[in-house]
PDB file of C-alpha atoms in Angstrom:
ATOM      1  CA  UNK A   1      -7.742 -20.004   8.692  1.00 67.00           C
ATOM      2  CA  UNK A   2      -4.635 -18.808  10.541  1.00 88.00           C
ATOM      3  CA  UNK A   3      -1.279 -18.309   8.830  1.00 90.00           C
ATOM      4  CA  UNK A   4       0.214 -21.672   9.836  1.00 91.00           C
ATOM      5  CA  UNK A   5      -2.872 -23.545   8.647  1.00 93.00           C
ATOM      6  CA  UNK A   6      -2.682 -21.613   5.394  1.00 93.00           C
ATOM      7  CA  UNK A   7       1.009 -22.482   5.012  1.00 95.00           C
ATOM      8  CA  UNK A   8       0.554 -26.191   5.641  1.00 95.00           C
ATOM      9  CA  UNK A   9      -2.443 -26.306   3.328  1.00 94.00           C
ATOM     10  CA  UNK A  10      -0.307 -24.887   0.514  1.00 95.00           C
ATOM     11  CA  UNK A  11       2.588 -27.221   1.382  1.00 96.00           C
ATOM     12  CA  UNK A  12       0.207 -30.187   1.168  1.00 96.00           C
ATOM     13  CA  UNK A  13      -1.079 -29.007  -2.213  1.00 95.00           C
ATOM     14  CA  UNK A  14       2.436 -28.582  -3.564  1.00 94.00           C
ATOM     15  CA  UNK A  15       3.453 -31.926  -2.091  1.00 95.00           C
ATOM     16  CA  UNK A  16       5.832 -32.622   0.773  1.00 94.00           C
ATOM     17  CA  UNK A  17       7.804 -35.170  -1.270  1.00 95.00           C
ATOM     18  CA  UNK A  18       8.003 -32.770  -4.217  1.00 97.00           C
ATOM     19  CA  UNK A  19       9.441 -30.029  -1.980  1.00 97.00           C
ATOM     20  CA  UNK A  20      11.959 -32.381  -0.333  1.00 95.00           C
ATOM     21  CA  UNK A  21      13.098 -33.847  -3.651  1.00 95.00           C
ATOM     22  CA  UNK A  22      13.486 -30.483  -5.384  1.00 96.00           C
ATOM     23  CA  UNK A  23      15.545 -28.994  -2.554  1.00 96.00           C
ATOM     24  CA  UNK A  24      17.618 -32.147  -2.077  1.00 94.00           C
ATOM     25  CA  UNK A  25      18.381 -32.189  -5.823  1.00 95.00           C
ATOM     26  CA  UNK A  26      19.589 -28.594  -5.757  1.00 96.00           C
ATOM     27  CA  UNK A  27      19.443 -26.048  -2.936  1.00 96.00           C
ATOM     28  CA  UNK A  28      18.878 -23.325  -5.552  1.00 97.00           C
ATOM     29  CA  UNK A  29      15.389 -24.797  -6.041  1.00 97.00           C
ATOM     30  CA  UNK A  30      14.500 -23.546  -2.556  1.00 97.00           C
ATOM     31  CA  UNK A  31      14.229 -20.013  -3.949  1.00 97.00           C
ATOM     32  CA  UNK A  32      11.508 -21.031  -6.413  1.00 97.00           C
ATOM     33  CA  UNK A  33       9.709 -23.141  -3.787  1.00 97.00           C
ATOM     34  CA  UNK A  34       9.650 -20.262  -1.281  1.00 97.00           C
ATOM     35  CA  UNK A  35       8.351 -17.811  -3.892  1.00 96.00           C
ATOM     36  CA  UNK A  36       5.717 -20.299  -5.024  1.00 96.00           C
ATOM     37  CA  UNK A  37       4.465 -20.987  -1.497  1.00 96.00           C
ATOM     38  CA  UNK A  38       4.292 -17.271  -0.649  1.00 93.00           C
ATOM     39  CA  UNK A  39       2.415 -16.541  -3.863  1.00 92.00           C
ATOM     40  CA  UNK A  40      -0.074 -19.362  -3.273  1.00 93.00           C
ATOM     41  CA  UNK A  41      -0.656 -18.280   0.338  1.00 91.00           C
ATOM     42  CA  UNK A  42      -1.302 -14.687  -0.757  1.00 87.00           C
ATOM     43  CA  UNK A  43      -3.698 -15.770  -3.523  1.00 87.00           C
ATOM     44  CA  UNK A  44      -5.638 -18.176  -1.333  1.00 84.00           C
ATOM     45  CA  UNK A  45      -6.453 -15.351   1.089  1.00 74.00           C
ATOM     46  CA  UNK A  46      -8.285 -13.575  -1.726  1.00 67.00           C
ATOM     47  CA  UNK A  47      -9.485 -10.124  -0.755  1.00 52.00           C
ATOM     48  CA  UNK A  48      -8.293 -10.603   2.844  1.00 70.00           C
ATOM     49  CA  UNK A  49      -4.708  -9.592   2.232  1.00 83.00           C
ATOM     50  CA  UNK A  50      -1.902 -10.793   4.438  1.00 86.00           C
ATOM     51  CA  UNK A  51      -0.550  -8.071   6.714  1.00 90.00           C
ATOM     52  CA  UNK A  52       3.209  -7.507   7.086  1.00 91.00           C
ATOM     53  CA  UNK A  53       2.941  -9.261  10.457  1.00 92.00           C
ATOM     54  CA  UNK A  54       1.222 -12.226   8.770  1.00 93.00           C
ATOM     55  CA  UNK A  55       4.034 -12.409   6.222  1.00 94.00           C
ATOM     56  CA  UNK A  56       6.654 -12.450   9.002  1.00 96.00           C
ATOM     57  CA  UNK A  57       4.785 -15.281  10.765  1.00 95.00           C
ATOM     58  CA  UNK A  58       4.458 -17.123   7.460  1.00 96.00           C
ATOM     59  CA  UNK A  59       8.178 -16.683   6.713  1.00 97.00           C
ATOM     60  CA  UNK A  60       9.188 -17.932  10.148  1.00 97.00           C
ATOM     61  CA  UNK A  61       6.935 -20.990   9.951  1.00 97.00           C
ATOM     62  CA  UNK A  62       8.125 -21.749   6.408  1.00 98.00           C
ATOM     63  CA  UNK A  63      11.791 -21.485   7.389  1.00 98.00           C
ATOM     64  CA  UNK A  64      11.207 -23.777  10.385  1.00 97.00           C
ATOM     65  CA  UNK A  65       9.562 -26.273   8.031  1.00 97.00           C
ATOM     66  CA  UNK A  66      12.361 -26.092   5.440  1.00 97.00           C
ATOM     67  CA  UNK A  67      15.080 -26.445   8.063  1.00 96.00           C
ATOM     68  CA  UNK A  68      13.297 -29.503   9.447  1.00 95.00           C
ATOM     69  CA  UNK A  69      12.738 -31.308   6.134  1.00 94.00           C
ATOM     70  CA  UNK A  70      16.303 -30.642   4.981  1.00 92.00           C
ATOM     71  CA  UNK A  71      17.648 -31.745   8.363  1.00 91.00           C
ATOM     72  CA  UNK A  72      19.614 -28.503   8.563  1.00 93.00           C
ATOM     73  CA  UNK A  73      21.203 -28.210  12.008  1.00 92.00           C
ATOM     74  CA  UNK A  74      19.437 -25.471  13.924  1.00 94.00           C
ATOM     75  CA  UNK A  75      17.808 -24.457  17.158  1.00 94.00           C
ATOM     76  CA  UNK A  76      14.549 -22.569  17.083  1.00 95.00           C
ATOM     77  CA  UNK A  77      13.019 -20.055  19.488  1.00 94.00           C
ATOM     78  CA  UNK A  78      15.750 -20.290  22.068  1.00 94.00           C
ATOM     79  CA  UNK A  79      16.506 -17.980  25.013  1.00 94.00           C
ATOM     80  CA  UNK A  80      20.139 -17.074  25.583  1.00 93.00           C
ATOM     81  CA  UNK A  81      20.875 -14.794  28.536  1.00 90.00           C
ATOM     82  CA  UNK A  82      17.179 -13.794  28.574  1.00 92.00           C
ATOM     83  CA  UNK A  83      17.323 -12.827  24.887  1.00 93.00           C
ATOM     84  CA  UNK A  84      14.886 -14.647  22.618  1.00 94.00           C
ATOM     85  CA  UNK A  85      16.545 -15.735  19.381  1.00 96.00           C
ATOM     86  CA  UNK A  86      14.398 -16.886  16.450  1.00 96.00           C
ATOM     87  CA  UNK A  87      16.854 -19.379  14.919  1.00 96.00           C
ATOM     88  CA  UNK A  88      20.465 -20.422  15.510  1.00 96.00           C
ATOM     89  CA  UNK A  89      22.433 -22.344  12.873  1.00 96.00           C
ATOM     90  CA  UNK A  90      23.942 -24.830  13.655  1.00 93.00           C
ATOM     91  CA  UNK A  91      23.312 -24.257  17.382  1.00 89.00           C
ATOM     92  CA  UNK A  92      24.087 -22.314  20.555  1.00 89.00           C
ATOM     93  CA  UNK A  93      27.143 -24.324  21.573  1.00 86.00           C
ATOM     94  CA  UNK A  94      29.411 -22.366  19.210  1.00 84.00           C
ATOM     95  CA  UNK A  95      28.561 -19.029  20.846  1.00 86.00           C
ATOM     96  CA  UNK A  96      30.840 -19.964  23.754  1.00 83.00           C
ATOM     97  CA  UNK A  97      33.790 -19.966  21.336  1.00 81.00           C
ATOM     98  CA  UNK A  98      33.241 -16.442  20.007  1.00 80.00           C
ATOM     99  CA  UNK A  99      30.369 -17.070  17.619  1.00 84.00           C
ATOM    100  CA  UNK A 100      32.338 -17.249  14.358  1.00 90.00           C
ATOM    101  CA  UNK A 101      30.600 -20.485  13.433  1.00 93.00           C
ATOM    102  CA  UNK A 102      27.091 -19.618  14.647  1.00 95.00           C
ATOM    103  CA  UNK A 103      24.480 -17.808  12.631  1.00 97.00           C
ATOM    104  CA  UNK A 104      21.593 -15.944  14.267  1.00 98.00           C
ATOM    105  CA  UNK A 105      18.491 -15.450  12.134  1.00 98.00           C
ATOM    106  CA  UNK A 106      16.078 -13.031  13.775  1.00 98.00           C
ATOM    107  CA  UNK A 107      12.542 -12.361  12.558  1.00 98.00           C
ATOM    108  CA  UNK A 108      11.715  -8.725  13.234  1.00 96.00           C
ATOM    109  CA  UNK A 109       8.231  -8.056  14.488  1.00 88.00           C
ATOM    110  CA  UNK A 110       7.177  -4.674  15.747  1.00 83.00           C
ATOM    111  CA  UNK A 111       8.326  -1.131  15.169  1.00 83.00           C
ATOM    112  CA  UNK A 112      11.737   0.470  14.671  1.00 82.00           C
ATOM    113  CA  UNK A 113      12.341   1.044  18.392  1.00 85.00           C
ATOM    114  CA  UNK A 114      11.587  -2.606  19.112  1.00 88.00           C
ATOM    115  CA  UNK A 115      13.850  -4.000  16.406  1.00 88.00           C
ATOM    116  CA  UNK A 116      16.700  -1.649  17.349  1.00 90.00           C
ATOM    117  CA  UNK A 117      16.435  -2.992  20.899  1.00 91.00           C
ATOM    118  CA  UNK A 118      16.412  -6.550  19.512  1.00 93.00           C
ATOM    119  CA  UNK A 119      19.545  -5.887  17.437  1.00 93.00           C
ATOM    120  CA  UNK A 120      21.289  -4.371  20.457  1.00 94.00           C
ATOM    121  CA  UNK A 121      20.439  -7.496  22.487  1.00 95.00           C
ATOM    122  CA  UNK A 122      21.659  -9.826  19.732  1.00 96.00           C
ATOM    123  CA  UNK A 123      25.031  -8.070  19.647  1.00 94.00           C
ATOM    124  CA  UNK A 124      25.485  -9.008  23.309  1.00 94.00           C
ATOM    125  CA  UNK A 125      25.424 -12.707  22.444  1.00 94.00           C
ATOM    126  CA  UNK A 126      26.834 -12.677  18.881  1.00 95.00           C
ATOM    127  CA  UNK A 127      29.781 -10.302  18.398  1.00 92.00           C
ATOM    128  CA  UNK A 128      30.287 -11.286  14.740  1.00 94.00           C
ATOM    129  CA  UNK A 129      28.155  -8.825  12.742  1.00 95.00           C
ATOM    130  CA  UNK A 130      28.278 -10.981   9.597  1.00 96.00           C
ATOM    131  CA  UNK A 131      26.557 -13.745  11.548  1.00 97.00           C
ATOM    132  CA  UNK A 132      23.440 -11.802  12.510  1.00 97.00           C
ATOM    133  CA  UNK A 133      20.822 -11.968   9.780  1.00 98.00           C
ATOM    134  CA  UNK A 134      17.536 -10.121  10.051  1.00 97.00           C
ATOM    135  CA  UNK A 135      14.269 -11.086   8.365  1.00 98.00           C
ATOM    136  CA  UNK A 136      11.745  -8.299   7.883  1.00 95.00           C
ATOM    137  CA  UNK A 137       8.829  -7.392   5.671  1.00 94.00           C
ATOM    138  CA  UNK A 138      10.566  -4.280   4.262  1.00 92.00           C
ATOM    139  CA  UNK A 139      14.247  -3.296   4.469  1.00 92.00           C
ATOM    140  CA  UNK A 140      15.373  -2.090   7.882  1.00 91.00           C
ATOM    141  CA  UNK A 141      18.091   0.393   8.742  1.00 87.00           C
ATOM    142  CA  UNK A 142      20.269  -0.436  11.727  1.00 88.00           C
ATOM    143  CA  UNK A 143      23.310   1.323  13.188  1.00 87.00           C
ATOM    144  CA  UNK A 144      25.318  -1.779  12.199  1.00 89.00           C
ATOM    145  CA  UNK A 145      25.890  -3.373   8.772  1.00 92.00           C
ATOM    146  CA  UNK A 146      23.709  -6.474   9.139  1.00 94.00           C
ATOM    147  CA  UNK A 147      22.318  -8.704   6.411  1.00 96.00           C
ATOM    148  CA  UNK A 148      18.605  -8.231   5.891  1.00 96.00           C
ATOM    149  CA  UNK A 149      16.376 -10.753   4.130  1.00 97.00           C
ATOM    150  CA  UNK A 150      13.250  -8.977   2.962  1.00 96.00           C
ATOM    151  CA  UNK A 151       9.872 -10.557   2.277  1.00 95.00           C
ATOM    152  CA  UNK A 152       8.536  -7.696   0.149  1.00 89.00           C
ATOM    153  CA  UNK A 153      11.246  -8.005  -2.492  1.00 79.00           C
ATOM    154  CA  UNK A 154       9.801  -5.107  -4.516  1.00 76.00           C
ATOM    155  CA  UNK A 155      11.053  -2.785  -1.748  1.00 74.00           C
ATOM    156  CA  UNK A 156      14.674  -3.965  -1.743  1.00 76.00           C
ATOM    157  CA  UNK A 157      16.204  -1.399  -4.069  1.00 69.00           C
ATOM    158  CA  UNK A 158      19.990  -1.411  -4.307  1.00 67.00           C
ATOM    159  CA  UNK A 159      20.983  -1.876  -0.685  1.00 69.00           C
ATOM    160  CA  UNK A 160      24.129  -4.006  -0.538  1.00 75.00           C
ATOM    161  CA  UNK A 161      23.280  -6.168   2.479  1.00 84.00           C
ATOM    162  CA  UNK A 162      19.614  -6.601   1.572  1.00 91.00           C
ATOM    163  CA  UNK A 163      18.420  -9.743  -0.196  1.00 94.00           C
ATOM    164  CA  UNK A 164      15.070 -11.380  -0.905  1.00 96.00           C
ATOM    165  CA  UNK A 165      13.805 -13.783   1.756  1.00 97.00           C
ATOM    166  CA  UNK A 166      13.490 -16.420  -0.975  1.00 96.00           C
ATOM    167  CA  UNK A 167      17.308 -16.732  -0.995  1.00 96.00           C
ATOM    168  CA  UNK A 168      17.653 -17.444   2.717  1.00 98.00           C
ATOM    169  CA  UNK A 169      17.954 -21.252   2.505  1.00 97.00           C
ATOM    170  CA  UNK A 170      20.658 -20.892  -0.161  1.00 97.00           C
ATOM    171  CA  UNK A 171      22.583 -18.488   2.067  1.00 97.00           C
ATOM    172  CA  UNK A 172      22.221 -20.776   5.114  1.00 96.00           C
ATOM    173  CA  UNK A 173      23.623 -23.642   3.056  1.00 95.00           C
ATOM    174  CA  UNK A 174      26.519 -21.432   1.899  1.00 95.00           C
ATOM    175  CA  UNK A 175      27.204 -20.446   5.522  1.00 94.00           C
ATOM    176  CA  UNK A 176      27.384 -24.100   6.607  1.00 94.00           C
ATOM    177  CA  UNK A 177      29.760 -24.829   3.719  1.00 92.00           C
ATOM    178  CA  UNK A 178      31.913 -21.811   4.654  1.00 92.00           C
ATOM    179  CA  UNK A 179      32.322 -22.924   8.270  1.00 89.00           C
ATOM    180  CA  UNK A 180      33.041 -26.485   7.107  1.00 85.00           C
ATOM    181  CA  UNK A 181      30.118 -27.888   9.062  1.00 79.00           C
ATOM    182  CA  UNK A 182      30.581 -31.641   9.014  1.00 74.00           C
ATOM    183  CA  UNK A 183      27.475 -32.801  10.900  1.00 69.00           C
ATOM    184  CA  UNK A 184      24.550 -34.569   9.272  1.00 58.00           C
ATOM    185  CA  UNK A 185      22.389 -32.723   6.728  1.00 55.00           C
ATOM    186  CA  UNK A 186      20.743 -33.681   3.455  1.00 57.00           C
ATOM    187  CA  UNK A 187      21.418 -30.546   1.408  1.00 55.00           C
TER     188      UNK A 187
END
């Protein structure tokens, strides 16, 4: 069973309506839902542990799913000036106006050299450092102060800009509130 099949199997067991209702009732519930789904996916693999790469793929697929069911405005897997961006919230249109109201969420796959190159590329299209968020298995160190959402929360430590991946939906919602996004969304 590949990671996406595993994810959707666990989502089905938890219940699509249950997930939607819990998150719609209170965005803070997304943290518990994310933790629960990750835990169930890890347990269902048994002795075949998920690799860090598997966890990144799982996190990306789960975030795509949560953005879709909450009707959160976003664009996924988009190329801008030949740079592949994992997710834009609310969308690419705002980048033309300086990027203050556009959030880039980038899932880091690969080694340090690769993610440093990725960060350098992202800075070419999003000059606002606060609006580039990285998702990684363990905390990453970059030459710039960027937010980092970490899947392996045991490795976070006390880094100021590092948060657990399970809080990402809450932070996306806060970002949309901060920029006074007035388009349609259910959270």
